[in-house]
GROMACS .gro file of C-alpha atoms in nm:
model
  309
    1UNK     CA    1  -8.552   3.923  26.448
    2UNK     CA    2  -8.368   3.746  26.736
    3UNK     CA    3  -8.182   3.467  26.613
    4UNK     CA    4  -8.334   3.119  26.747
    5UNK     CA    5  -8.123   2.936  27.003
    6UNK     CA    6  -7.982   2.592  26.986
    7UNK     CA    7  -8.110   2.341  27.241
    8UNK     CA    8  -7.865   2.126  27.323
    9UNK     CA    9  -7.820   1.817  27.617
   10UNK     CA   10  -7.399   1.810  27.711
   11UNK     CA   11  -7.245   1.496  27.826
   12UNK     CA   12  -6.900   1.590  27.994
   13UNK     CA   13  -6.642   1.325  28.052
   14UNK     CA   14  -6.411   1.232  28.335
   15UNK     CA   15  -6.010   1.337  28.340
   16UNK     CA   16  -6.013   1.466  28.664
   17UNK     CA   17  -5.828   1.852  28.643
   18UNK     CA   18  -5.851   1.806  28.317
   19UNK     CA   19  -6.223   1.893  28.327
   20UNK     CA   20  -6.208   2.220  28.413
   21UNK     CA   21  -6.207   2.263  27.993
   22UNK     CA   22  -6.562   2.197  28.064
   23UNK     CA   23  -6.589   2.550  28.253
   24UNK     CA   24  -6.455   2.738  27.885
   25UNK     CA   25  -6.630   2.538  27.633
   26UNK     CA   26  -6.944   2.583  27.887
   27UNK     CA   27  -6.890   2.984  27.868
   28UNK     CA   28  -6.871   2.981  27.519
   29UNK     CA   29  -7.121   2.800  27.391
   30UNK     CA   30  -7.356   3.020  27.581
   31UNK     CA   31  -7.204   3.319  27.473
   32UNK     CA   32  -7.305   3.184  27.135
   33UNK     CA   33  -7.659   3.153  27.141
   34UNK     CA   34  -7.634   2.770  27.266
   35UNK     CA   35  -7.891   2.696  27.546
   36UNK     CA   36  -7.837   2.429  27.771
   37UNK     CA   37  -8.119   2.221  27.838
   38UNK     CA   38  -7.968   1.936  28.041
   39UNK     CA   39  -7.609   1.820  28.162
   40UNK     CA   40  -7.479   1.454  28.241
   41UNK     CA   41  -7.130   1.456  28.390
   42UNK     CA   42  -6.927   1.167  28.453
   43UNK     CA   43  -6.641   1.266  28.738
   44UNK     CA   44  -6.528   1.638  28.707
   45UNK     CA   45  -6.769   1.626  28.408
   46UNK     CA   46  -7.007   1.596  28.716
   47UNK     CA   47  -6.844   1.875  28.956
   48UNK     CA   48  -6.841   2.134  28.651
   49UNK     CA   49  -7.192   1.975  28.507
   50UNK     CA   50  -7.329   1.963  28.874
   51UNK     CA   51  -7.251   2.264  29.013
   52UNK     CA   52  -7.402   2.489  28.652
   53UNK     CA   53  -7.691   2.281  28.708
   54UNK     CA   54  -7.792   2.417  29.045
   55UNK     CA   55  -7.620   2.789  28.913
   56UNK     CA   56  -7.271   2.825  29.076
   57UNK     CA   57  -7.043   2.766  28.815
   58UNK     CA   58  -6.952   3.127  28.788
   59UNK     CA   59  -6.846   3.054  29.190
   60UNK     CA   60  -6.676   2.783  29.129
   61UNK     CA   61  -6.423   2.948  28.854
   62UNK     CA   62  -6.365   3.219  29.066
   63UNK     CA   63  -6.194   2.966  29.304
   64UNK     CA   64  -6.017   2.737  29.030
   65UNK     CA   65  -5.887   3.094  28.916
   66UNK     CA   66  -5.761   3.131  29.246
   67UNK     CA   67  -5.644   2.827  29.370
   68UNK     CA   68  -5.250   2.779  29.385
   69UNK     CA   69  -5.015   2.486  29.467
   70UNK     CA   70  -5.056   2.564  29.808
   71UNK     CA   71  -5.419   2.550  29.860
   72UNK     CA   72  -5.445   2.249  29.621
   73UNK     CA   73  -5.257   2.093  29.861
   74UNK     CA   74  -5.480   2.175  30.162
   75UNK     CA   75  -5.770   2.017  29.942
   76UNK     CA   76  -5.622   1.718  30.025
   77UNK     CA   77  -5.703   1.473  30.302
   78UNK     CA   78  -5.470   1.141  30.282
   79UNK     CA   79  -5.568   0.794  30.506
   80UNK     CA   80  -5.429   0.498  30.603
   81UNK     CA   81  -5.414   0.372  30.246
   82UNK     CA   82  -5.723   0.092  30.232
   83UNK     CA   83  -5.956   0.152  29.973
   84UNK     CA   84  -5.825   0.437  29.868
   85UNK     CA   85  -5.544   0.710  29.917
   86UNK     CA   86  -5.764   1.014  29.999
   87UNK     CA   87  -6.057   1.053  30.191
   88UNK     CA   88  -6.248   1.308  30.004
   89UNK     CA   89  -6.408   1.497  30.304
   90UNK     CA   90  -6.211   1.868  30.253
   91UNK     CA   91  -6.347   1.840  29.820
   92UNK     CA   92  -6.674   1.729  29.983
   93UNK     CA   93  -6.666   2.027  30.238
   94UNK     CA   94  -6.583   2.262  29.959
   95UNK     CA   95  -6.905   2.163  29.709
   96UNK     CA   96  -7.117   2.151  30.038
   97UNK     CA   97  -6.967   2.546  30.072
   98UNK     CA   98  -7.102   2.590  29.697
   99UNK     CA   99  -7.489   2.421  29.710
  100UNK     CA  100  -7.558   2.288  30.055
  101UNK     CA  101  -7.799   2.046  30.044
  102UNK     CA  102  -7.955   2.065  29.741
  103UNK     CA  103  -8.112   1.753  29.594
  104UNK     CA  104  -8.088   1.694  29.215
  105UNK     CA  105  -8.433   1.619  29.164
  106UNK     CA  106  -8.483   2.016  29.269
  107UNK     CA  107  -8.246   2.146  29.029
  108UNK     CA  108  -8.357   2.418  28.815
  109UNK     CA  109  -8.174   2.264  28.497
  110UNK     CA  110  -8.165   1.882  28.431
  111UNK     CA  111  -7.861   1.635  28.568
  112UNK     CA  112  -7.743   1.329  28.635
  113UNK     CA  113  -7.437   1.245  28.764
  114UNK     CA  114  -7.276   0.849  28.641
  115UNK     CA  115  -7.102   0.593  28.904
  116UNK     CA  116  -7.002   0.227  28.826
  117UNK     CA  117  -7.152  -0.027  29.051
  118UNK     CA  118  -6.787  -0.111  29.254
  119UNK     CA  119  -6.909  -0.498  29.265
  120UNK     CA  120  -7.055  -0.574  28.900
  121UNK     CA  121  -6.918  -0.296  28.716
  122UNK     CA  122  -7.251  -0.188  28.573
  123UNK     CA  123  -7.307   0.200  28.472
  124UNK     CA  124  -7.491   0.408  28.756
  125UNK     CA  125  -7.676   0.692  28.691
  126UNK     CA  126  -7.801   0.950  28.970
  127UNK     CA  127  -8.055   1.106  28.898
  128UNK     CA  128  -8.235   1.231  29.261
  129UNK     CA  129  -8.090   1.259  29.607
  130UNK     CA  130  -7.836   1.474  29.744
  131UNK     CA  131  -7.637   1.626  29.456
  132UNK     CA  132  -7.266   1.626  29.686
  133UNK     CA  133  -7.343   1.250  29.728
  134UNK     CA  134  -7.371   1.189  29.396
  135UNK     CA  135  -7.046   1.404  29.248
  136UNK     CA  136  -6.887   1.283  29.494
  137UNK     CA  137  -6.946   0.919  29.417
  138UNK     CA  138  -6.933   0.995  29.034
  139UNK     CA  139  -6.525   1.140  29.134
  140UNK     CA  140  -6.439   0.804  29.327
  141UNK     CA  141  -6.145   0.746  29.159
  142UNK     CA  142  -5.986   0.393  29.179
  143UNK     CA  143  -5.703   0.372  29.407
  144UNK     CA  144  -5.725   0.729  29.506
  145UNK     CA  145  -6.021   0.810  29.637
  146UNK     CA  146  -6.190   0.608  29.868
  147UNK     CA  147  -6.537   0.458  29.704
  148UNK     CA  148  -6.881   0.627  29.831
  149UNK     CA  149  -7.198   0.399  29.964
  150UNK     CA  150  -7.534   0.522  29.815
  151UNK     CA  151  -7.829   0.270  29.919
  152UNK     CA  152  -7.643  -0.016  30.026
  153UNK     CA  153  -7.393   0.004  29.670
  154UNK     CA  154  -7.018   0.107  29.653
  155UNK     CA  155  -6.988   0.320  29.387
  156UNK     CA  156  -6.643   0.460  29.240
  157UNK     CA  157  -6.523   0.701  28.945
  158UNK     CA  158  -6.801   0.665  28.684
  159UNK     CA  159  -6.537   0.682  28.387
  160UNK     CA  160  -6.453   0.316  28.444
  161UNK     CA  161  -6.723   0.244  28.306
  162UNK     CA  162  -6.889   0.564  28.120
  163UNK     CA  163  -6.617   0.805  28.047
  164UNK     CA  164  -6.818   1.016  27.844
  165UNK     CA  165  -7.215   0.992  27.922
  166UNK     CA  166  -7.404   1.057  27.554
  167UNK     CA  167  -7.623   0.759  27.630
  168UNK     CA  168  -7.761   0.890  27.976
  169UNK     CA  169  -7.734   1.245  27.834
  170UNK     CA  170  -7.974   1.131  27.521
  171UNK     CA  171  -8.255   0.992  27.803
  172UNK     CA  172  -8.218   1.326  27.993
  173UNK     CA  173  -8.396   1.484  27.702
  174UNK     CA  174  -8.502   1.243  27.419
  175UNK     CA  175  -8.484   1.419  27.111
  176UNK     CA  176  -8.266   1.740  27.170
  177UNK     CA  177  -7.881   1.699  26.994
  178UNK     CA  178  -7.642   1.581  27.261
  179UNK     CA  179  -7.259   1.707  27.260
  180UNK     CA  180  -7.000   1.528  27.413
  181UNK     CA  181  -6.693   1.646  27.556
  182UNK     CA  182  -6.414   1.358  27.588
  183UNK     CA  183  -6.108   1.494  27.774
  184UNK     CA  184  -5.910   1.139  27.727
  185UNK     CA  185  -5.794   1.178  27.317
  186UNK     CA  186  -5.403   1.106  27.421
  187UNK     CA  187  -5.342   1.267  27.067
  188UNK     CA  188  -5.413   1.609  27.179
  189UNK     CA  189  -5.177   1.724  27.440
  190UNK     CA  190  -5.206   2.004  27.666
  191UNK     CA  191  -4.949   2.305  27.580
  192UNK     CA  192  -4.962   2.567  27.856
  193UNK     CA  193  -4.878   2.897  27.747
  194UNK     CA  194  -4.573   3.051  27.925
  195UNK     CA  195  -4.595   3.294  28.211
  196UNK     CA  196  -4.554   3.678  28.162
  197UNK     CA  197  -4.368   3.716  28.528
  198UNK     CA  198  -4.132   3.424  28.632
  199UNK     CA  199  -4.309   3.205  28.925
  200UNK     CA  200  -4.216   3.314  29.290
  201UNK     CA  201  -4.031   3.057  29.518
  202UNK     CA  202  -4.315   3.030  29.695
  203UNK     CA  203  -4.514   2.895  29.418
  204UNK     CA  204  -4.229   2.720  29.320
  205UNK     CA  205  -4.223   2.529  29.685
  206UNK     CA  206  -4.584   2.500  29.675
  207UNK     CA  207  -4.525   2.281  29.344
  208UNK     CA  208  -4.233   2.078  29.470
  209UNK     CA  209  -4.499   1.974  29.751
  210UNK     CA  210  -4.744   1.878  29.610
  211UNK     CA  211  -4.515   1.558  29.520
  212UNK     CA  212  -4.513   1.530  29.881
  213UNK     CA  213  -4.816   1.240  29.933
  214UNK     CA  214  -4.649   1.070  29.651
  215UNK     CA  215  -4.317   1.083  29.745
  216UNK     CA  216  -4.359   0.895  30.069
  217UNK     CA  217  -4.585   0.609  29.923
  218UNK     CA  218  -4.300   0.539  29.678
  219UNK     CA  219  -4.046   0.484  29.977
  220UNK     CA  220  -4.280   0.329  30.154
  221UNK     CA  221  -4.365   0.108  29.859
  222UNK     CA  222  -3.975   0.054  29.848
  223UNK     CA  223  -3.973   0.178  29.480
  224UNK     CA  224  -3.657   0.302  29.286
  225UNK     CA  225  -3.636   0.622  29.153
  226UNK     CA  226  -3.630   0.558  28.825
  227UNK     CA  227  -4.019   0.392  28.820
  228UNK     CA  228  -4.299   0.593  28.750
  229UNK     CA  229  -4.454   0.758  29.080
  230UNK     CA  230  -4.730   0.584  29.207
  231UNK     CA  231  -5.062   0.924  29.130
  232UNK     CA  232  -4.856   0.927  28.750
  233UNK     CA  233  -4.878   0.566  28.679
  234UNK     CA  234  -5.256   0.589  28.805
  235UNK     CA  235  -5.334   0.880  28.605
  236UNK     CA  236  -5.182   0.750  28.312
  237UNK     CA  237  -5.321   0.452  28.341
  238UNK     CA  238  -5.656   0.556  28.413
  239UNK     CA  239  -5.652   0.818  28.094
  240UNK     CA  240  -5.570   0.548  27.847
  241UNK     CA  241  -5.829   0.276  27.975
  242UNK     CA  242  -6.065   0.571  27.964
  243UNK     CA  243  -5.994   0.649  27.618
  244UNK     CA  244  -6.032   0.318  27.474
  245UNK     CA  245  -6.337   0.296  27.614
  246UNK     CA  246  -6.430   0.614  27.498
  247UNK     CA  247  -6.328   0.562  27.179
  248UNK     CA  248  -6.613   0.210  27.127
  249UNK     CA  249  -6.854   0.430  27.375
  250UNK     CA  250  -6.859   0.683  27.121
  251UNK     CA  251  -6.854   0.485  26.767
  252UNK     CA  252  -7.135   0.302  26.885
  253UNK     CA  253  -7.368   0.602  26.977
  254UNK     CA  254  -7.225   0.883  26.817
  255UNK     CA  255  -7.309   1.225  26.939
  256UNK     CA  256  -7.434   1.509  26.755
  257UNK     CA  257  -7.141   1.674  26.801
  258UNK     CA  258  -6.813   1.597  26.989
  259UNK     CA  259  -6.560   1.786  27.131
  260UNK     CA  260  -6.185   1.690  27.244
  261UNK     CA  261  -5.985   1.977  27.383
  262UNK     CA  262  -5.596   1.970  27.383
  263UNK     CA  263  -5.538   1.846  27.741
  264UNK     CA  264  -5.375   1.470  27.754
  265UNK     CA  265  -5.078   1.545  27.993
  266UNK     CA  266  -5.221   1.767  28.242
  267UNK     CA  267  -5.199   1.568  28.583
  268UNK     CA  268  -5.492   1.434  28.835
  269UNK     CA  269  -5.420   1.724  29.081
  270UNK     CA  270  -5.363   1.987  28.831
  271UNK     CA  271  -5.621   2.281  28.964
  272UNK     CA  272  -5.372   2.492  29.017
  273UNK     CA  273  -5.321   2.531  28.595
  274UNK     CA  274  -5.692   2.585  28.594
  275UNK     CA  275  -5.663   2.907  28.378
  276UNK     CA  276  -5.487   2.761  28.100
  277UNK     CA  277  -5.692   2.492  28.079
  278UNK     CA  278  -6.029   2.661  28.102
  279UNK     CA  279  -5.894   2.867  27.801
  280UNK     CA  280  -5.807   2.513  27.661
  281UNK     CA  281  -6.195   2.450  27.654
  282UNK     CA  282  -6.238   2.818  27.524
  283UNK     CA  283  -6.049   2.750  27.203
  284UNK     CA  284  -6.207   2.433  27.131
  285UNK     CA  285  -6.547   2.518  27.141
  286UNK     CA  286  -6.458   2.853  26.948
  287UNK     CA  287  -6.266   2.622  26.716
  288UNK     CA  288  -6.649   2.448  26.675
  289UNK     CA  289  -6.811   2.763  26.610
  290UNK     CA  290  -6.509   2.846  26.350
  291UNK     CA  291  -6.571   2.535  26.151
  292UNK     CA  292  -6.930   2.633  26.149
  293UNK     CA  293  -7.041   2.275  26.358
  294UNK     CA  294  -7.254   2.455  26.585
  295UNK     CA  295  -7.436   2.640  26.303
  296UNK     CA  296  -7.489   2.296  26.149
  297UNK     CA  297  -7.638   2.162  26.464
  298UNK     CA  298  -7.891   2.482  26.447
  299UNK     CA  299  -7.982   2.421  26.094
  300UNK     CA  300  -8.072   2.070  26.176
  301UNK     CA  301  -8.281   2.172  26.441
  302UNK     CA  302  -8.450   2.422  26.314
  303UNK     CA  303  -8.445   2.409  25.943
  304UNK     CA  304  -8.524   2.698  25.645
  305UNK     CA  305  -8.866   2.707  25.564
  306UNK     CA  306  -8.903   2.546  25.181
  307UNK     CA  307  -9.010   2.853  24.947
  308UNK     CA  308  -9.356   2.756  24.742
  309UNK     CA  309  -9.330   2.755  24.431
   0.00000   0.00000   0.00000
């Protein structure tokens, strides 16, 4: 007899290329009888979470896998710093490339994507309307990316004030178990694991560059060498706000399961390291399975019939 599933509602966090852990744990709990009934996503939590709702996940990996220093580079589209250091257009351009126009409401799986209200600082969730418009607010990162206008609100990076989303996960589908991915535990660092062949020097001059955007601010900042760089001290910054927050989000709705993969220390424009950090995700949800959590889950969901006496 076929083994029954477990039905399960994921809330993914924010960490910008940190997220693409989402992509492994995603592939594994599948692969292990796990059916996902409904995904909230909170930044990349809502690119990864977003784009295996409307079934192009598979896609999307392909081009993480893919994508070097170089191309990460071409991703990005800097302005005359006002609201924000990047425009957003060539990411947007990319995700329109991967779904079009699809609206979330037409989805074939559950989502909602989560923004914070720039002017009160309130939780937003999207739930219907264009599903680009909504990632792409839910990725608004302060200070980086300029914010996005959805029905007369400015919306930014949803992790500043959800950075993982069990509560808006939970109302996607009352009564299923909800696990959480939080990508912000500063206690688990990222270890990459070395290279077979040693990088070429154009990889290596692909790297150098992308320091390029952040070089300049700094001199045109006027700051010494010896500070921080300006998308570091962001990121940082960002990661450890996030993970406070996290951390009270979290003890005061805890999630039927949670899951924190080793990546605290891999940068905001990191795609390029995709593959090591998708298998990051891999080993943490296998490390789940391992410690027999997800067979837990199962047995509270659908429990061994009580023998009569």
């Amino acid at each position: 007899m076929t083994a029954k599933p477990l039905e399960v509602v994921l809330a993914l966090g924010g960490g910008a290329a940190r997220g693409l852990a989402h992509i492994g744990i995603i592939q594994v709990l599948e692969a292990h009888n796990v059916v996902i009934r409904g995904i909230a996503g909170t930044s990349i939590g809502a690119i990864v979470g977003g784009l295996h709702a409307a079934g192009k996940l598979d896609t999307y990996e392909h081009f993480i896998r893919q994508l070097d220093a170089k191309a990460m580079l071409r991703m990005l589209d800097p302005v005359i710093p006002r609201s924000g250091l990047l425009g957003g257009n060539r990411v947007v351009k990319r995700l329109h490339e991967f779904v079009g126009d699809t609206q979330i409401q037409d989805l074939p799986l559950p989502f909602c994507a989560i923004a914070t209200n720039l002017k009160t600082g309130a939780e937003v969730v999207l739930k219907e309307g264009s599903l680009v418009d909504a990632i792409r607010a839910s990725f608004a990162i302060p200070g980086v990316f300029t914010p996005m206008k959805i029905e007369e609100t400015w919306l930014v990076d949803g992790g500043v004030s959800t950075p993982v989303p069990i509560q808006p996960a939970r109302q996607l589908i009352p009564g299923l178990p909800v696990i959480a991915v939080n990508l912000n535990n500063v206690d688990l660092v990222f270890k990459d694991k070395p290279r077979r062949k040693p990088k070429s020097p154009k990889e290596l001059a692909a790297e150098k560059e992308l320091g390029r955007i952040e070089r300049l601010l700094r001199r045109m900042g006027g700051e010494g060498e010896r500070r921080p760089g300006l998308l570091a001290s962001i990121s940082d910054s960002l990661t450890h706000l996030e993970h406070r927050i996290a951390r009270f989000q979290i003890a005061a709705d805890e999630p039927d399961l949670l899951l924190e993969p080793p990546v605290y220390g891999v940068g905001l424009f990191d795609f390029h390291r995709g593959k090591a950090i998708i298998e990051a995700g891999e080993k943490c949800a296998r490390d789940a399975i391992a410690n027999g959590a997800i067979s837990r889950l199962l047995a509270r969901q659908h429990p061994t019939p009580r023998q009569s006496d």
